[in-house]
Amino acid sequence: MSLVLDPAAQDLLFREARTANTFTDEPVTEEQVQAIYDLVKYGPTAFNQTPLRITLVRSAEARERLVQHMAEGNQAKTAAAPLVAILSADNEFHEELPALFPAFPQAKDLFFSERAARENAAGLNAALQAAYFIVGVRAAGLAAGPMTGFDFEGVRKEFLDDDHTPLMVVNIGKPGPDAWYPRSPRLEFDQVVTTV
């Protein structure tokens, strides 16, 4: 049985998609980011909690502040990328649950009254949404360079607040010269899937 999705789309989203390390200077527009969000917002999360928050780093001043918190190997590409997004988990996502999950509005207080429960749920579900976001960037014909090599606490203090936990920084744009490292191996089906 084959996949329903067109093979060219499969290549765009997965098989040919790579983590970009260099980018051209072609800008990434607000319209492109809006289109990406308007697509990926439909990806599922538990209770439709949608805890991902996206901070777009556009100004030169903000970019300079961010680069200072990146690991040395990530500084130059973050400084040069057309757009950089800080993806974080909103640990107070539950405040939106009555509107986002009207079928069960009491979920807000029943499951998420404790901060530790919210942080666990927000981390997992925002990570799901971060993956959707990366695939959405690819669907827009752009390349993503997601990174976790940075000072998480420094980025949180510089750009977020105590209610938001940074997950990753993503460079976004059209891939530039020598953008790709060689493709790394993947596990085979029988190494991952077990039937019981």
PDB file of N, CA and C in Angstrom, residues 107-176:
ATOM      1  N   ALA A 107     -11.836  20.668  32.193  1.00  0.00           N
ATOM      2  CA  ALA A 107     -10.481  20.109  32.114  1.00  0.00           C
ATOM      3  C   ALA A 107      -9.451  21.075  32.679  1.00  0.00           C
ATOM      4  N   LYS A 108      -9.707  22.356  32.517  1.00  0.00           N
ATOM      5  CA  LYS A 108      -8.782  23.378  33.022  1.00  0.00           C
ATOM      6  C   LYS A 108      -8.466  23.165  34.495  1.00  0.00           C
ATOM      7  N   ASP A 109      -9.492  22.986  35.298  1.00  0.00           N
ATOM      8  CA  ASP A 109      -9.295  22.852  36.739  1.00  0.00           C
ATOM      9  C   ASP A 109      -9.118  21.401  37.172  1.00  0.00           C
ATOM     10  N   LEU A 110      -9.730  20.478  36.458  1.00  0.00           N
ATOM     11  CA  LEU A 110      -9.673  19.078  36.844  1.00  0.00           C
ATOM     12  C   LEU A 110      -8.287  18.480  36.634  1.00  0.00           C
ATOM     13  N   PHE A 111      -7.641  18.805  35.517  1.00  0.00           N
ATOM     14  CA  PHE A 111      -6.358  18.195  35.173  1.00  0.00           C
ATOM     15  C   PHE A 111      -5.160  19.133  35.304  1.00  0.00           C
ATOM     16  N   PHE A 112      -5.383  20.438  35.260  1.00  0.00           N
ATOM     17  CA  PHE A 112      -4.252  21.354  35.124  1.00  0.00           C
ATOM     18  C   PHE A 112      -4.203  22.433  36.195  1.00  0.00           C
ATOM     19  N   SER A 113      -4.753  22.152  37.358  1.00  0.00           N
ATOM     20  CA  SER A 113      -4.704  23.152  38.431  1.00  0.00           C
ATOM     21  C   SER A 113      -3.312  23.256  39.050  1.00  0.00           C
ATOM     22  N   GLU A 114      -2.532  22.183  38.945  1.00  0.00           N
ATOM     23  CA  GLU A 114      -1.182  22.171  39.522  1.00  0.00           C
ATOM     24  C   GLU A 114      -0.145  22.555  38.463  1.00  0.00           C
ATOM     25  N   ARG A 115       0.785  23.403  38.840  1.00  0.00           N
ATOM     26  CA  ARG A 115       1.813  23.887  37.914  1.00  0.00           C
ATOM     27  C   ARG A 115       2.636  22.730  37.324  1.00  0.00           C
ATOM     28  N   ALA A 116       3.011  21.741  38.138  1.00  0.00           N
ATOM     29  CA  ALA A 116       3.834  20.643  37.634  1.00  0.00           C
ATOM     30  C   ALA A 116       3.108  19.882  36.528  1.00  0.00           C
ATOM     31  N   ALA A 117       1.816  19.659  36.679  1.00  0.00           N
ATOM     32  CA  ALA A 117       1.039  18.968  35.640  1.00  0.00           C
ATOM     33  C   ALA A 117       0.997  19.800  34.365  1.00  0.00           C
ATOM     34  N   ARG A 118       0.860  21.114  34.516  1.00  0.00           N
ATOM     35  CA  ARG A 118       0.836  21.994  33.341  1.00  0.00           C
ATOM     36  C   ARG A 118       2.178  21.988  32.627  1.00  0.00           C
ATOM     37  N   GLU A 119       3.269  22.043  33.380  1.00  0.00           N
ATOM     38  CA  GLU A 119       4.595  22.059  32.756  1.00  0.00           C
ATOM     39  C   GLU A 119       4.849  20.778  31.979  1.00  0.00           C
ATOM     40  N   ASN A 120       4.479  19.634  32.534  1.00  0.00           N
ATOM     41  CA  ASN A 120       4.652  18.368  31.820  1.00  0.00           C
ATOM     42  C   ASN A 120       3.830  18.344  30.540  1.00  0.00           C
ATOM     43  N   ALA A 121       2.562  18.729  30.650  1.00  0.00           N
ATOM     44  CA  ALA A 121       1.675  18.715  29.480  1.00  0.00           C
ATOM     45  C   ALA A 121       2.132  19.737  28.444  1.00  0.00           C
ATOM     46  N   ALA A 122       2.515  20.920  28.904  1.00  0.00           N
ATOM     47  CA  ALA A 122       2.943  21.966  27.977  1.00  0.00           C
ATOM     48  C   ALA A 122       4.205  21.560  27.240  1.00  0.00           C
ATOM     49  N   GLY A 123       5.160  20.960  27.940  1.00  0.00           N
ATOM     50  CA  GLY A 123       6.401  20.546  27.297  1.00  0.00           C
ATOM     51  C   GLY A 123       6.174  19.522  26.207  1.00  0.00           C
ATOM     52  N   LEU A 124       5.376  18.495  26.508  1.00  0.00           N
ATOM     53  CA  LEU A 124       5.112  17.444  25.528  1.00  0.00           C
ATOM     54  C   LEU A 124       4.332  17.991  24.332  1.00  0.00           C
ATOM     55  N   ASN A 125       3.261  18.706  24.592  1.00  0.00           N
ATOM     56  CA  ASN A 125       2.386  19.139  23.508  1.00  0.00           C
ATOM     57  C   ASN A 125       2.984  20.279  22.695  1.00  0.00           C
ATOM     58  N   ALA A 126       3.762  21.149  23.323  1.00  0.00           N
ATOM     59  CA  ALA A 126       4.451  22.191  22.560  1.00  0.00           C
ATOM     60  C   ALA A 126       5.546  21.578  21.693  1.00  0.00           C
ATOM     61  N   ALA A 127       6.184  20.500  22.171  1.00  0.00           N
ATOM     62  CA  ALA A 127       7.176  19.809  21.337  1.00  0.00           C
ATOM     63  C   ALA A 127       6.513  19.199  20.107  1.00  0.00           C
ATOM     64  N   LEU A 128       5.309  18.628  20.272  1.00  0.00           N
ATOM     65  CA  LEU A 128       4.550  18.153  19.114  1.00  0.00           C
ATOM     66  C   LEU A 128       4.315  19.297  18.135  1.00  0.00           C
ATOM     67  N   GLN A 129       3.879  20.423  18.656  1.00  0.00           N
ATOM     68  CA  GLN A 129       3.599  21.567  17.792  1.00  0.00           C
ATOM     69  C   GLN A 129       4.858  22.114  17.140  1.00  0.00           C
ATOM     70  N   ALA A 130       5.989  22.030  17.840  1.00  0.00           N
ATOM     71  CA  ALA A 130       7.248  22.471  17.243  1.00  0.00           C
ATOM     72  C   ALA A 130       7.579  21.617  16.024  1.00  0.00           C
ATOM     73  N   ALA A 131       7.326  20.314  16.118  1.00  0.00           N
ATOM     74  CA  ALA A 131       7.542  19.435  14.963  1.00  0.00           C
ATOM     75  C   ALA A 131       6.606  19.815  13.818  1.00  0.00           C
ATOM     76  N   TYR A 132       5.345  20.093  14.139  1.00  0.00           N
ATOM     77  CA  TYR A 132       4.418  20.543  13.098  1.00  0.00           C
ATOM     78  C   TYR A 132       4.933  21.828  12.450  1.00  0.00           C
ATOM     79  N   PHE A 133       5.465  22.728  13.274  1.00  0.00           N
ATOM     80  CA  PHE A 133       5.968  24.008  12.770  1.00  0.00           C
ATOM     81  C   PHE A 133       7.103  23.787  11.777  1.00  0.00           C
ATOM     82  N   ILE A 134       8.024  22.898  12.104  1.00  0.00           N
ATOM     83  CA  ILE A 134       9.145  22.613  11.199  1.00  0.00           C
ATOM     84  C   ILE A 134       8.632  22.061   9.870  1.00  0.00           C
ATOM     85  N   VAL A 135       7.678  21.138   9.924  1.00  0.00           N
ATOM     86  CA  VAL A 135       7.103  20.594   8.691  1.00  0.00           C
ATOM     87  C   VAL A 135       6.357  21.696   7.934  1.00  0.00           C
ATOM     88  N   GLY A 136       5.706  22.602   8.651  1.00  0.00           N
ATOM     89  CA  GLY A 136       5.033  23.720   8.005  1.00  0.00           C
ATOM     90  C   GLY A 136       5.997  24.657   7.299  1.00  0.00           C
ATOM     91  N   VAL A 137       7.148  24.893   7.904  1.00  0.00           N
ATOM     92  CA  VAL A 137       8.184  25.701   7.250  1.00  0.00           C
ATOM     93  C   VAL A 137       8.581  25.042   5.929  1.00  0.00           C
ATOM     94  N   ARG A 138       8.750  23.728   5.953  1.00  0.00           N
ATOM     95  CA  ARG A 138       9.087  23.000   4.728  1.00  0.00           C
ATOM     96  C   ARG A 138       7.958  23.106   3.702  1.00  0.00           C
ATOM     97  N   ALA A 139       6.714  23.028   4.156  1.00  0.00           N
ATOM     98  CA  ALA A 139       5.567  23.124   3.248  1.00  0.00           C
ATOM     99  C   ALA A 139       5.515  24.483   2.565  1.00  0.00           C
ATOM    100  N   ALA A 140       6.096  25.499   3.190  1.00  0.00           N
ATOM    101  CA  ALA A 140       6.146  26.840   2.605  1.00  0.00           C
ATOM    102  C   ALA A 140       7.306  26.986   1.623  1.00  0.00           C
ATOM    103  N   GLY A 141       8.048  25.906   1.382  1.00  0.00           N
ATOM    104  CA  GLY A 141       9.189  25.960   0.474  1.00  0.00           C
ATOM    105  C   GLY A 141      10.426  26.565   1.100  1.00  0.00           C
ATOM    106  N   LEU A 142      10.450  26.622   2.429  1.00  0.00           N
ATOM    107  CA  LEU A 142      11.590  27.172   3.159  1.00  0.00           C
ATOM    108  C   LEU A 142      12.310  26.034   3.868  1.00  0.00           C
ATOM    109  N   ALA A 143      13.473  26.343   4.404  1.00  0.00           N
ATOM    110  CA  ALA A 143      14.225  25.376   5.192  1.00  0.00           C
ATOM    111  C   ALA A 143      14.255  25.842   6.638  1.00  0.00           C
ATOM    112  N   ALA A 144      14.287  24.865   7.533  1.00  0.00           N
ATOM    113  CA  ALA A 144      14.357  25.153   8.962  1.00  0.00           C
ATOM    114  C   ALA A 144      15.670  24.619   9.512  1.00  0.00           C
ATOM    115  N   GLY A 145      16.213  25.336  10.464  1.00  0.00           N
ATOM    116  CA  GLY A 145      17.406  24.884  11.180  1.00  0.00           C
ATOM    117  C   GLY A 145      17.118  24.897  12.671  1.00  0.00           C
ATOM    118  N   PRO A 146      16.440  23.852  13.187  1.00  0.00           N
ATOM    119  CA  PRO A 146      16.123  23.832  14.623  1.00  0.00           C
ATOM    120  C   PRO A 146      17.363  23.531  15.457  1.00  0.00           C
ATOM    121  N   MET A 147      17.474  24.196  16.607  1.00  0.00           N
ATOM    122  CA  MET A 147      18.639  24.047  17.472  1.00  0.00           C
ATOM    123  C   MET A 147      18.225  24.035  18.931  1.00  0.00           C
ATOM    124  N   THR A 148      18.895  23.202  19.706  1.00  0.00           N
ATOM    125  CA  THR A 148      18.745  23.240  21.163  1.00  0.00           C
ATOM    126  C   THR A 148      20.068  23.610  21.829  1.00  0.00           C
ATOM    127  N   GLY A 149      21.050  23.994  21.033  1.00  0.00           N
ATOM    128  CA  GLY A 149      22.346  24.411  21.556  1.00  0.00           C
ATOM    129  C   GLY A 149      22.328  25.887  21.910  1.00  0.00           C
ATOM    130  N   PHE A 150      21.784  26.196  23.071  1.00  0.00           N
ATOM    131  CA  PHE A 150      21.756  27.576  23.558  1.00  0.00           C
ATOM    132  C   PHE A 150      21.533  27.563  25.059  1.00  0.00           C
ATOM    133  N   ASP A 151      21.721  28.691  25.684  1.00  0.00           N
ATOM    134  CA  ASP A 151      21.514  28.864  27.117  1.00  0.00           C
ATOM    135  C   ASP A 151      20.015  29.062  27.343  1.00  0.00           C
ATOM    136  N   PHE A 152      19.334  27.999  27.758  1.00  0.00           N
ATOM    137  CA  PHE A 152      17.885  28.042  27.901  1.00  0.00           C
ATOM    138  C   PHE A 152      17.444  29.105  28.901  1.00  0.00           C
ATOM    139  N   GLU A 153      18.107  29.157  30.049  1.00  0.00           N
ATOM    140  CA  GLU A 153      17.713  30.139  31.059  1.00  0.00           C
ATOM    141  C   GLU A 153      17.999  31.550  30.578  1.00  0.00           C
ATOM    142  N   GLY A 154      19.117  31.740  29.886  1.00  0.00           N
ATOM    143  CA  GLY A 154      19.428  33.065  29.352  1.00  0.00           C
ATOM    144  C   GLY A 154      18.396  33.522  28.336  1.00  0.00           C
ATOM    145  N   VAL A 155      17.982  32.628  27.442  1.00  0.00           N
ATOM    146  CA  VAL A 155      16.958  32.976  26.449  1.00  0.00           C
ATOM    147  C   VAL A 155      15.628  33.251  27.127  1.00  0.00           C
ATOM    148  N   ARG A 156      15.293  32.436  28.128  1.00  0.00           N
ATOM    149  CA  ARG A 156      14.032  32.677  28.844  1.00  0.00           C
ATOM    150  C   ARG A 156      14.030  34.063  29.483  1.00  0.00           C
ATOM    151  N   LYS A 157      15.110  34.418  30.166  1.00  0.00           N
ATOM    152  CA  LYS A 157      15.178  35.720  30.831  1.00  0.00           C
ATOM    153  C   LYS A 157      15.192  36.869  29.836  1.00  0.00           C
ATOM    154  N   GLU A 158      15.855  36.671  28.709  1.00  0.00           N
ATOM    155  CA  GLU A 158      16.016  37.738  27.717  1.00  0.00           C
ATOM    156  C   GLU A 158      14.752  37.992  26.910  1.00  0.00           C
ATOM    157  N   PHE A 159      14.001  36.920  26.593  1.00  0.00           N
ATOM    158  CA  PHE A 159      12.899  37.064  25.646  1.00  0.00           C
ATOM    159  C   PHE A 159      11.532  36.614  26.158  1.00  0.00           C
ATOM    160  N   LEU A 160      11.499  35.854  27.242  1.00  0.00           N
ATOM    161  CA  LEU A 160      10.233  35.274  27.693  1.00  0.00           C
ATOM    162  C   LEU A 160       9.947  35.717  29.120  1.00  0.00           C
ATOM    163  N   ASP A 161       9.219  34.902  29.857  1.00  0.00           N
ATOM    164  CA  ASP A 161       8.959  35.172  31.267  1.00  0.00           C
ATOM    165  C   ASP A 161       8.890  33.842  32.007  1.00  0.00           C
ATOM    166  N   ASP A 162       8.582  33.895  33.301  1.00  0.00           N
ATOM    167  CA  ASP A 162       8.594  32.681  34.115  1.00  0.00           C
ATOM    168  C   ASP A 162       7.521  31.674  33.710  1.00  0.00           C
ATOM    169  N   ASP A 163       6.538  32.096  32.948  1.00  0.00           N
ATOM    170  CA  ASP A 163       5.468  31.192  32.532  1.00  0.00           C
ATOM    171  C   ASP A 163       5.749  30.501  31.202  1.00  0.00           C
ATOM    172  N   HIS A 164       6.895  30.793  30.593  1.00  0.00           N
ATOM    173  CA  HIS A 164       7.236  30.201  29.297  1.00  0.00           C
ATOM    174  C   HIS A 164       8.578  29.482  29.378  1.00  0.00           C
ATOM    175  N   THR A 165       8.613  28.271  28.847  1.00  0.00           N
ATOM    176  CA  THR A 165       9.828  27.466  28.841  1.00  0.00           C
ATOM    177  C   THR A 165      10.335  27.352  27.403  1.00  0.00           C
ATOM    178  N   PRO A 166      11.546  27.846  27.114  1.00  0.00           N
ATOM    179  CA  PRO A 166      12.058  27.709  25.747  1.00  0.00           C
ATOM    180  C   PRO A 166      12.292  26.249  25.389  1.00  0.00           C
ATOM    181  N   LEU A 167      11.962  25.897  24.138  1.00  0.00           N
ATOM    182  CA  LEU A 167      12.144  24.531  23.643  1.00  0.00           C
ATOM    183  C   LEU A 167      13.264  24.449  22.620  1.00  0.00           C
ATOM    184  N   MET A 168      13.250  25.382  21.665  1.00  0.00           N
ATOM    185  CA  MET A 168      14.258  25.381  20.615  1.00  0.00           C
ATOM    186  C   MET A 168      14.273  26.737  19.933  1.00  0.00           C
ATOM    187  N   VAL A 169      15.352  26.969  19.223  1.00  0.00           N
ATOM    188  CA  VAL A 169      15.494  28.133  18.348  1.00  0.00           C
ATOM    189  C   VAL A 169      15.546  27.590  16.929  1.00  0.00           C
ATOM    190  N   VAL A 170      14.787  28.209  16.025  1.00  0.00           N
ATOM    191  CA  VAL A 170      14.709  27.716  14.652  1.00  0.00           C
ATOM    192  C   VAL A 170      15.091  28.825  13.688  1.00  0.00           C
ATOM    193  N   ASN A 171      16.173  28.602  12.937  1.00  0.00           N
ATOM    194  CA  ASN A 171      16.530  29.497  11.835  1.00  0.00           C
ATOM    195  C   ASN A 171      15.668  29.120  10.636  1.00  0.00           C
ATOM    196  N   ILE A 172      15.198  30.139   9.898  1.00  0.00           N
ATOM    197  CA  ILE A 172      14.250  29.906   8.807  1.00  0.00           C
ATOM    198  C   ILE A 172      14.665  30.730   7.595  1.00  0.00           C
ATOM    199  N   GLY A 173      14.596  30.115   6.413  1.00  0.00           N
ATOM    200  CA  GLY A 173      14.859  30.845   5.180  1.00  0.00           C
ATOM    201  C   GLY A 173      15.077  29.903   4.012  1.00  0.00           C
ATOM    202  N   LYS A 174      15.473  30.471   2.888  1.00  0.00           N
ATOM    203  CA  LYS A 174      15.857  29.677   1.726  1.00  0.00           C
ATOM    204  C   LYS A 174      17.272  29.165   1.960  1.00  0.00           C
ATOM    205  N   PRO A 175      17.527  27.877   1.702  1.00  0.00           N
ATOM    206  CA  PRO A 175      18.867  27.355   1.965  1.00  0.00           C
ATOM    207  C   PRO A 175      19.928  28.031   1.109  1.00  0.00           C
ATOM    208  N   GLY A 176      21.072  28.281   1.723  1.00  0.00           N
ATOM    209  CA  GLY A 176      22.185  28.913   1.031  1.00  0.00           C
ATOM    210  C   GLY A 176      23.207  27.893   0.558  1.00  0.00           C
TER     211      GLY A 176
END
